[in-house]
mmCIF file of C-alpha atoms in Angstrom:
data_model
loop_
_atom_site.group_PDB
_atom_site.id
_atom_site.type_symbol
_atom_site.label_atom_id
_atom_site.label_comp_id
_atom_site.label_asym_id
_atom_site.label_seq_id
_atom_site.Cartn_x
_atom_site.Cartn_y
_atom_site.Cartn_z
ATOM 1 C CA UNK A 14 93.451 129.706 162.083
ATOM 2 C CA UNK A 15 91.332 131.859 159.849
ATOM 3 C CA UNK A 16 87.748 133.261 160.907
ATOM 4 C CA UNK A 17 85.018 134.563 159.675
ATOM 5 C CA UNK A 18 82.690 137.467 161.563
ATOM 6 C CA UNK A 19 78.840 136.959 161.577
ATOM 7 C CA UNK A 20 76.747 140.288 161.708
ATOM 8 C CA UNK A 21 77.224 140.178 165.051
ATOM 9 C CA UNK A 22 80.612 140.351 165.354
ATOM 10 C CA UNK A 23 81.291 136.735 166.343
ATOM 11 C CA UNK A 24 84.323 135.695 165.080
ATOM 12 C CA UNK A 25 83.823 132.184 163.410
ATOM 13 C CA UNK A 26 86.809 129.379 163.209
ATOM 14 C CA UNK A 27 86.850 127.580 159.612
ATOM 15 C CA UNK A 28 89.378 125.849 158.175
ATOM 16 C CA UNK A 29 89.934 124.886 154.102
ATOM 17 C CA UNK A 30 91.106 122.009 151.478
ATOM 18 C CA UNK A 31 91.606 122.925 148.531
ATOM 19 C CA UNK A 32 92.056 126.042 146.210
ATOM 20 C CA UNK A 33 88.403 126.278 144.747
ATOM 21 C CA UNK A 34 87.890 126.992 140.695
ATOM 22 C CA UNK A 35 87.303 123.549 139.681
ATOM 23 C CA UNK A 36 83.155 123.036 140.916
ATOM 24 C CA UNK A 37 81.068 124.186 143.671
ATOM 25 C CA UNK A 38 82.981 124.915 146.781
ATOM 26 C CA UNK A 39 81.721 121.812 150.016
ATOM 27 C CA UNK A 40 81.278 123.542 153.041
ATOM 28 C CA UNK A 41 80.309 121.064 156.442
ATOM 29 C CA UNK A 42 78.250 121.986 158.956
ATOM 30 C CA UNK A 43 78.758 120.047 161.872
ATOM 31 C CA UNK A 44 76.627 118.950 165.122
ATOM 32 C CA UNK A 45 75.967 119.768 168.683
ATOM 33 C CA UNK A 46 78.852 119.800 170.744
ATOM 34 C CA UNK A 47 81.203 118.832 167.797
ATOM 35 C CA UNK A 48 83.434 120.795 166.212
ATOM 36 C CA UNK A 49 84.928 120.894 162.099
ATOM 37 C CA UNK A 50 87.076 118.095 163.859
ATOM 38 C CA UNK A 51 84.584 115.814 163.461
ATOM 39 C CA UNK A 52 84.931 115.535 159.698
ATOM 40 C CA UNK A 53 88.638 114.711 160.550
ATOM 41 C CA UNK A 54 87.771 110.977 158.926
ATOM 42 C CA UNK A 55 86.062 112.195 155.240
ATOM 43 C CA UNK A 56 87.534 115.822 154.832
ATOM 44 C CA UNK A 57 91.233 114.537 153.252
ATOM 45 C CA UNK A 58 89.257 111.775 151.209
ATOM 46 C CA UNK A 59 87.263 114.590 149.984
ATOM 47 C CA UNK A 60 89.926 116.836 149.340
ATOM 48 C CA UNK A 61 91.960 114.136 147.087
ATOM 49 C CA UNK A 62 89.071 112.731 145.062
ATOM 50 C CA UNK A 63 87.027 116.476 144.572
ATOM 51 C CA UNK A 64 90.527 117.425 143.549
ATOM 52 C CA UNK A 65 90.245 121.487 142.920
ATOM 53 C CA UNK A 66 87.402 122.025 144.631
ATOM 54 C CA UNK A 67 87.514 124.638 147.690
ATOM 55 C CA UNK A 68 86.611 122.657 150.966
ATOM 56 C CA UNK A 69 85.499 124.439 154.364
ATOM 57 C CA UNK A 70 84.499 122.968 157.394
ATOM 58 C CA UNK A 71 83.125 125.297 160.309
ATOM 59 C CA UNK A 72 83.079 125.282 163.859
ATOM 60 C CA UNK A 73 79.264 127.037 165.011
ATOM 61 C CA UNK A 74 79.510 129.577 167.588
ATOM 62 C CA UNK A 75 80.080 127.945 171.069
ATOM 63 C CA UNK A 76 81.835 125.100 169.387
ATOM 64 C CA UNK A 77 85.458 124.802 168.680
ATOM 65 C CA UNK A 78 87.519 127.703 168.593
ATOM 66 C CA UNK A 79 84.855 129.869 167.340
ATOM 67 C CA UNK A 80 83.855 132.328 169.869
ATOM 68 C CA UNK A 81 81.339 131.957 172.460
ATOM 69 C CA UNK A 82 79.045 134.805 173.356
ATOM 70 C CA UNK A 83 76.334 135.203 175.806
ATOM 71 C CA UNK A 84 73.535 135.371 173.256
ATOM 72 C CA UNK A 85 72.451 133.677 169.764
ATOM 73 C CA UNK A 86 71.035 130.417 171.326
ATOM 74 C CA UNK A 87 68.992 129.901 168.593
ATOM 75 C CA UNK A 88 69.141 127.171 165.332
ATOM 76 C CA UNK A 89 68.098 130.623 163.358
ATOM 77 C CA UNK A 90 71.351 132.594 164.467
ATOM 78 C CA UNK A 91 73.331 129.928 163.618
ATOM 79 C CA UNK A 92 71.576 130.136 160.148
ATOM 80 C CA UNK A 93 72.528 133.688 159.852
ATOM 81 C CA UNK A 94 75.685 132.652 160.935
ATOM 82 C CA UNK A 95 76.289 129.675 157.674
ATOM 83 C CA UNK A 96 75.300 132.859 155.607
ATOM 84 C CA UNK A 97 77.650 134.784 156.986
ATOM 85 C CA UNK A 98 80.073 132.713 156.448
ATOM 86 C CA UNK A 99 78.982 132.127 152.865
ATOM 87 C CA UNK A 100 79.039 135.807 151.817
ATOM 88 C CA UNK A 101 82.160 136.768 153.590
ATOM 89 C CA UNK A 102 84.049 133.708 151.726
ATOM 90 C CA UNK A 103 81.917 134.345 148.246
ATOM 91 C CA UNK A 104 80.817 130.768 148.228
ATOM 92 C CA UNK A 105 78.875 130.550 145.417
ATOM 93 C CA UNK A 106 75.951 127.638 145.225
ATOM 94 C CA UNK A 107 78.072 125.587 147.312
ATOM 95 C CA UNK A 108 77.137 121.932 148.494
ATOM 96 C CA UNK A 109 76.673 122.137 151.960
ATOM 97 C CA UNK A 110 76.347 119.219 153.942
ATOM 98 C CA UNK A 111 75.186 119.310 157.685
ATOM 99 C CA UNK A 112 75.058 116.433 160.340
ATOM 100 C CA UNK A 113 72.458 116.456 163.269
ATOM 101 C CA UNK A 114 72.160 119.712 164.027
ATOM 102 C CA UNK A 115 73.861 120.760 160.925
ATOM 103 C CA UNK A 116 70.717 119.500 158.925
ATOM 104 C CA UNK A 117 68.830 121.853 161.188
ATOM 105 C CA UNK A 118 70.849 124.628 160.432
ATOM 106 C CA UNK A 119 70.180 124.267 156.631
ATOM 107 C CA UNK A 120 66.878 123.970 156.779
ATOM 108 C CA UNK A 121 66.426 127.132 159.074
ATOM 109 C CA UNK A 122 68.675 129.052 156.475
ATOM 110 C CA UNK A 123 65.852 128.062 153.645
ATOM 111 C CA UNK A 124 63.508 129.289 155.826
ATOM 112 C CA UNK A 125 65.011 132.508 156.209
ATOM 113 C CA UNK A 126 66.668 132.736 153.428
ATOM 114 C CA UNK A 127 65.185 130.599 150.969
ATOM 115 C CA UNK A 128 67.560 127.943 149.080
ATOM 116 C CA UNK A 129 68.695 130.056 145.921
ATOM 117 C CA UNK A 130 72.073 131.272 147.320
ATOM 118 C CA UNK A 131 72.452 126.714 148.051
ATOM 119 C CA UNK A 132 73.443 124.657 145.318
ATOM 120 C CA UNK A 133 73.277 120.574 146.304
ATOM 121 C CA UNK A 134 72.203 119.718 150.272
ATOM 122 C CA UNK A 135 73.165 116.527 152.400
ATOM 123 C CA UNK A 136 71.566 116.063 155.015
ATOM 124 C CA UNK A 137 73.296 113.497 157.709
ATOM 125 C CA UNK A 138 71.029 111.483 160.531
ATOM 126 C CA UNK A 139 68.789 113.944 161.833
ATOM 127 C CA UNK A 140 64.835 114.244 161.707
ATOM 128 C CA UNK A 141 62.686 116.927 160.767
ATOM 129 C CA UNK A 142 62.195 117.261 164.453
ATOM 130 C CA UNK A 143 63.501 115.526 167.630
ATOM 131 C CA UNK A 144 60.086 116.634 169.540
ATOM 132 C CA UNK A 145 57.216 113.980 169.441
ATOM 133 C CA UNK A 146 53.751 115.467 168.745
ATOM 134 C CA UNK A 147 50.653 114.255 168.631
ATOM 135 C CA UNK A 148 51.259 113.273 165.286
ATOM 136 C CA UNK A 149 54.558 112.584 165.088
ATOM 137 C CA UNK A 150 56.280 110.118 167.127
ATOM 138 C CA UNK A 151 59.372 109.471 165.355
ATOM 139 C CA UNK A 152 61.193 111.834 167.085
ATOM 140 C CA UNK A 153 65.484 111.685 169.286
ATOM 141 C CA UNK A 154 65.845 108.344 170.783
ATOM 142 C CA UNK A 155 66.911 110.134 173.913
ATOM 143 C CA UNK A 156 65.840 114.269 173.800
ATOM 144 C CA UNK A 157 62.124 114.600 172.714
ATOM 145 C CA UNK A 158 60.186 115.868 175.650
ATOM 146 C CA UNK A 159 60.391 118.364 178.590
ATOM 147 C CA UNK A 160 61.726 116.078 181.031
ATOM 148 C CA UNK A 161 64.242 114.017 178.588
ATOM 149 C CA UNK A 162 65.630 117.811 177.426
ATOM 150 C CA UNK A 163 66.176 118.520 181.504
ATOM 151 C CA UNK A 164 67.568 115.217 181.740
ATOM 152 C CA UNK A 165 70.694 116.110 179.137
ATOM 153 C CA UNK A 166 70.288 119.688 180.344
ATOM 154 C CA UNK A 167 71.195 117.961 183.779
ATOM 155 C CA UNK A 168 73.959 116.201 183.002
ATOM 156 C CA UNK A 169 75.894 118.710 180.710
ATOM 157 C CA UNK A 170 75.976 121.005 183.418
ATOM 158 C CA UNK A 171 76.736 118.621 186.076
ATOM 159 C CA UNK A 172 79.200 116.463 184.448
ATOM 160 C CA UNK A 173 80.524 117.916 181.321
ATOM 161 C CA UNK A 174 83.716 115.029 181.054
ATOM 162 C CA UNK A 175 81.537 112.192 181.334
ATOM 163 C CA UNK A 176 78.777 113.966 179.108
ATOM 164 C CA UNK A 177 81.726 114.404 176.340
ATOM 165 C CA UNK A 178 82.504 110.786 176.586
ATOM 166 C CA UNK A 179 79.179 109.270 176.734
ATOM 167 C CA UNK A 180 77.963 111.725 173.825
ATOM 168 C CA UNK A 181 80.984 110.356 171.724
ATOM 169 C CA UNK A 182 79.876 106.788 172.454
ATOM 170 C CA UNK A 183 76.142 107.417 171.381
ATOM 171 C CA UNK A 184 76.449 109.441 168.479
ATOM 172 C CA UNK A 185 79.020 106.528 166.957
ATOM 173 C CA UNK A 186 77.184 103.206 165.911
ATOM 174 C CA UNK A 187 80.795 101.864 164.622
ATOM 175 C CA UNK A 188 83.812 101.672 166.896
ATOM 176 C CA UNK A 189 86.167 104.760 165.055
ATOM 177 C CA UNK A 190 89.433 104.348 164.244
ATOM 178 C CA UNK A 191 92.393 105.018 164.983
ATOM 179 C CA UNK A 192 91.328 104.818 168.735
ATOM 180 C CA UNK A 193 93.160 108.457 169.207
ATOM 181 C CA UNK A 194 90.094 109.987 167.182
ATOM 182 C CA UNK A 195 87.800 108.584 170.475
ATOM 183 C CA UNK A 196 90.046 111.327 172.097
ATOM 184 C CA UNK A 197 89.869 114.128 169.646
ATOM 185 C CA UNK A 198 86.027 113.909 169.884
ATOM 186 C CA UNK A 199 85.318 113.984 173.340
ATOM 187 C CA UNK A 200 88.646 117.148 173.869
ATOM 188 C CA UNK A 201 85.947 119.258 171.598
ATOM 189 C CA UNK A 202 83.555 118.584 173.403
ATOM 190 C CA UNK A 203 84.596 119.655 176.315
ATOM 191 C CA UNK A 204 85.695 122.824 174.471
ATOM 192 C CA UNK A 205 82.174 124.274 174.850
ATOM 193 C CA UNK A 206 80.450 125.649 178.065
ATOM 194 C CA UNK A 207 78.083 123.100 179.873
ATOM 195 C CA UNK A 208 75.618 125.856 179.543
ATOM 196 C CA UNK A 209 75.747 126.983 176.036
ATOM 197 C CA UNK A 210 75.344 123.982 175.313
ATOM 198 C CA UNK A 211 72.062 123.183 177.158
ATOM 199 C CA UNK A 212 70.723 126.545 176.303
ATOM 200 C CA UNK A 213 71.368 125.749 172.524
ATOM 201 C CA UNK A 214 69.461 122.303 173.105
ATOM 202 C CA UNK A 215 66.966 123.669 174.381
ATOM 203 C CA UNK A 216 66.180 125.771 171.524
ATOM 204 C CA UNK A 217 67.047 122.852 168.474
ATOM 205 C CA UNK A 218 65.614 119.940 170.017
ATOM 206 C CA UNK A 219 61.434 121.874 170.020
ATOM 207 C CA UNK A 220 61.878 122.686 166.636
ATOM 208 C CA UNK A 221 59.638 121.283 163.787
ATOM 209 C CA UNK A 222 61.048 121.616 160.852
ATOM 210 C CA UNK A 223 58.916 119.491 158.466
ATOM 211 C CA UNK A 224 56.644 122.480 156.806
ATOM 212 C CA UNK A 225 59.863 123.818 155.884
ATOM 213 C CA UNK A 226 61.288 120.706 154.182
ATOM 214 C CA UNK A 227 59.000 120.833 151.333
ATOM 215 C CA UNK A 228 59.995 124.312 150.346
ATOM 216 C CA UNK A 229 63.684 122.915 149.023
ATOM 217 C CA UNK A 230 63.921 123.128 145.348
ATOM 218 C CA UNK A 231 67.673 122.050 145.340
ATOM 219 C CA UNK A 232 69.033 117.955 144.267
ATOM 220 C CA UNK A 233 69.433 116.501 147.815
ATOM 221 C CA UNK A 234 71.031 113.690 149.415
ATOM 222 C CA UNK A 235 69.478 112.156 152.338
ATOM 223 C CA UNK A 236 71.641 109.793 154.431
ATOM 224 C CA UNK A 237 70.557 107.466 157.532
ATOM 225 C CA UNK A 238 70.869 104.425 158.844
ATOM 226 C CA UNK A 239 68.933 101.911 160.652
ATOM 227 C CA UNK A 240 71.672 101.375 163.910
ATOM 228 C CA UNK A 241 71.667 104.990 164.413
ATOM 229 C CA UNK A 242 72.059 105.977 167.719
ATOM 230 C CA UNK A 243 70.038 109.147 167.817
ATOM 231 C CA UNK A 244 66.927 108.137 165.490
ATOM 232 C CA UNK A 245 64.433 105.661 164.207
ATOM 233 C CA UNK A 246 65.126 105.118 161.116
ATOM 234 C CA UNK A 247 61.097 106.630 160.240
ATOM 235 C CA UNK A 248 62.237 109.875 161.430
ATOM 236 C CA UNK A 249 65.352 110.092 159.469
ATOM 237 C CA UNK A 250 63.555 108.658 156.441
ATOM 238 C CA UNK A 251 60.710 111.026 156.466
ATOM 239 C CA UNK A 252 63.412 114.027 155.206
ATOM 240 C CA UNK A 253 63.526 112.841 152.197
ATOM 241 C CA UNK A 254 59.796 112.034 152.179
ATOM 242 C CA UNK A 255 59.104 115.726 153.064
ATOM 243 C CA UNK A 256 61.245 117.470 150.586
#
C-alpha cells in the first residue's frame, strides 16, 4: 500500500479511486479507532458516480496500517498530519469529508491553517465539542467528563476485543450489511494500541471547537441524525449553526 510521511517522519497508509483531472480530488478522514476501512460501504459508490475524480481515504496515525509512534497524541498533529498528506499528494482545494473525529481534525487544520488550501467540507456526526460546560450541555452521549473519559480509558486498556466490538455496535444506529463488514470493523480496531488510543481520547474528547467553527469561509455540508449513537441531535446541529 502507498504512504505518505508527515513532517515527522510518520509514514501514513492511504489508499485511492480514481485517476483525478476531472474536479476536486475527495479525500476521507475517518474516526477514532477506525481505519479508511470504514468507508468500505460509500468509497466504490463514490468512485463510479464522481467518475474521474481522484479519491483518497486515510488511515490517522495509530490507526490502520499507518504507523504508530510514541508521540503526536494530539487532534492538532493529526491536523498537520491531513496537510501533510495534502501537500505531499498536491491535492488541490479538495473536498474533504471527516466523521467523528475526522470533523475534529478539519476544524483544527482551519485553525492552524486556516481553510484556503480546503475547497468543500462535510462534516459527519460529531459536535463542536464532546465536553459539557457550563454552557454547553450538548455534549458525547457517553465521553464528556473526567470520570466518563477514565471510564473508556478503562476499558480500552483492559479489554481491547470487547471494546472493538462494543464500539462497532454503538457507533452503528443501522444493523450493516453484509454481516462480514461487523467483522472488518471491529479487526481495525483492534489494529491500534489500547493506549494510543486512550491517550488520543484524552486529548479530542476536552476540546472546544465552536470559536473555531465560525472562522470557515468554505460551502459545507453538515450531516446528523437524530438515532445517533454518539450525540444529541442539538450538539450535532449546532455545527452548522456555528459556521
Amino acid at each position: 500500500m502507498p504512504f505518505a510521511t508527515a513532517n515527522d517522519g510518520v509514514k501514513l497508509n492511504y489508499v485511492t479511486r480514481g485517476t483525478g483531472g476531472a474536479g476536486a480530488p475527495i479525500v476521507l478522514v475517518h474516526g477514532w479507532s477506525g481505519s479508511h476501512r470504514y468507508f468500505d460501504n460509500c468509497v466504490e459508490q463514490l468512485a463510479e458516480k464522481c467518475a474521474g475524480r481522484q479519491i483518497v481515504a486515510v488511515d490517522l496515525r495509530f490507526h490502520g496500517d499507518s504507523d504508530k509512534p510514541s508521540w503526536g497524541f494530539h487532534v492538532s498533529r493529526l491536523a498537520t498530519d491531513l496537510r501533510d498528506v495534502l501537500t505531499e499528494l498536491k491535492l488541490e482545494q479538495p473536498i474533504v469529508i471527516g466523521t467523528s473525529l475526522g470533523c475534529a481534525i478539519i476544524w483544527s487544520f482551519v485553525e492552524l491553517f486556516t481553510d484556503s488550501s480546503l475547497g468543500k467540507l462535510v462534516f459527519v456526526d460529531q459536535a463542536p465539542s464532546q465536553w459539557i460546560f457550563p454552557d454547553w450541555a450538548h455534549g458525547s452521549k457517553g465521553i464528556y467528563d473526567p470520570a466518563s473519559l477514565a471510564n473508556i480509558q478503562r476499558v480500552v486498556t483492559s479489554d481491547m476485543p470487547g471494546f472493538a466490538k462494543g464500539n462497532a455496535e454503538c457507533c452503528l444506529t443501522k444493523p450493516v450489511k453484509p454481516a462480514e463488514l461487523m467483522a472488518v470493523l471491529t479487526e481495525e480496531t483492534l489494529k491500534c494500541d489500547p493506549a494510543h488510543l486512550a491517550a488520543l481520547m484524552a486529548d479530542h474528547a476536552q476540546r472546544d471547537w465552536r470559536p473555531v467553527l465560525p472562522l470557515i469561509k468554505k460551502p459545507c455540508l453538515n450531516l446528523f441524525g437524530s438515532d445517533s449513537g454518539c450525540f444529541p441531535v442539538q450538539g450535532t446541529r449546532a455545527v452548522g449553526e456555528l459556521i
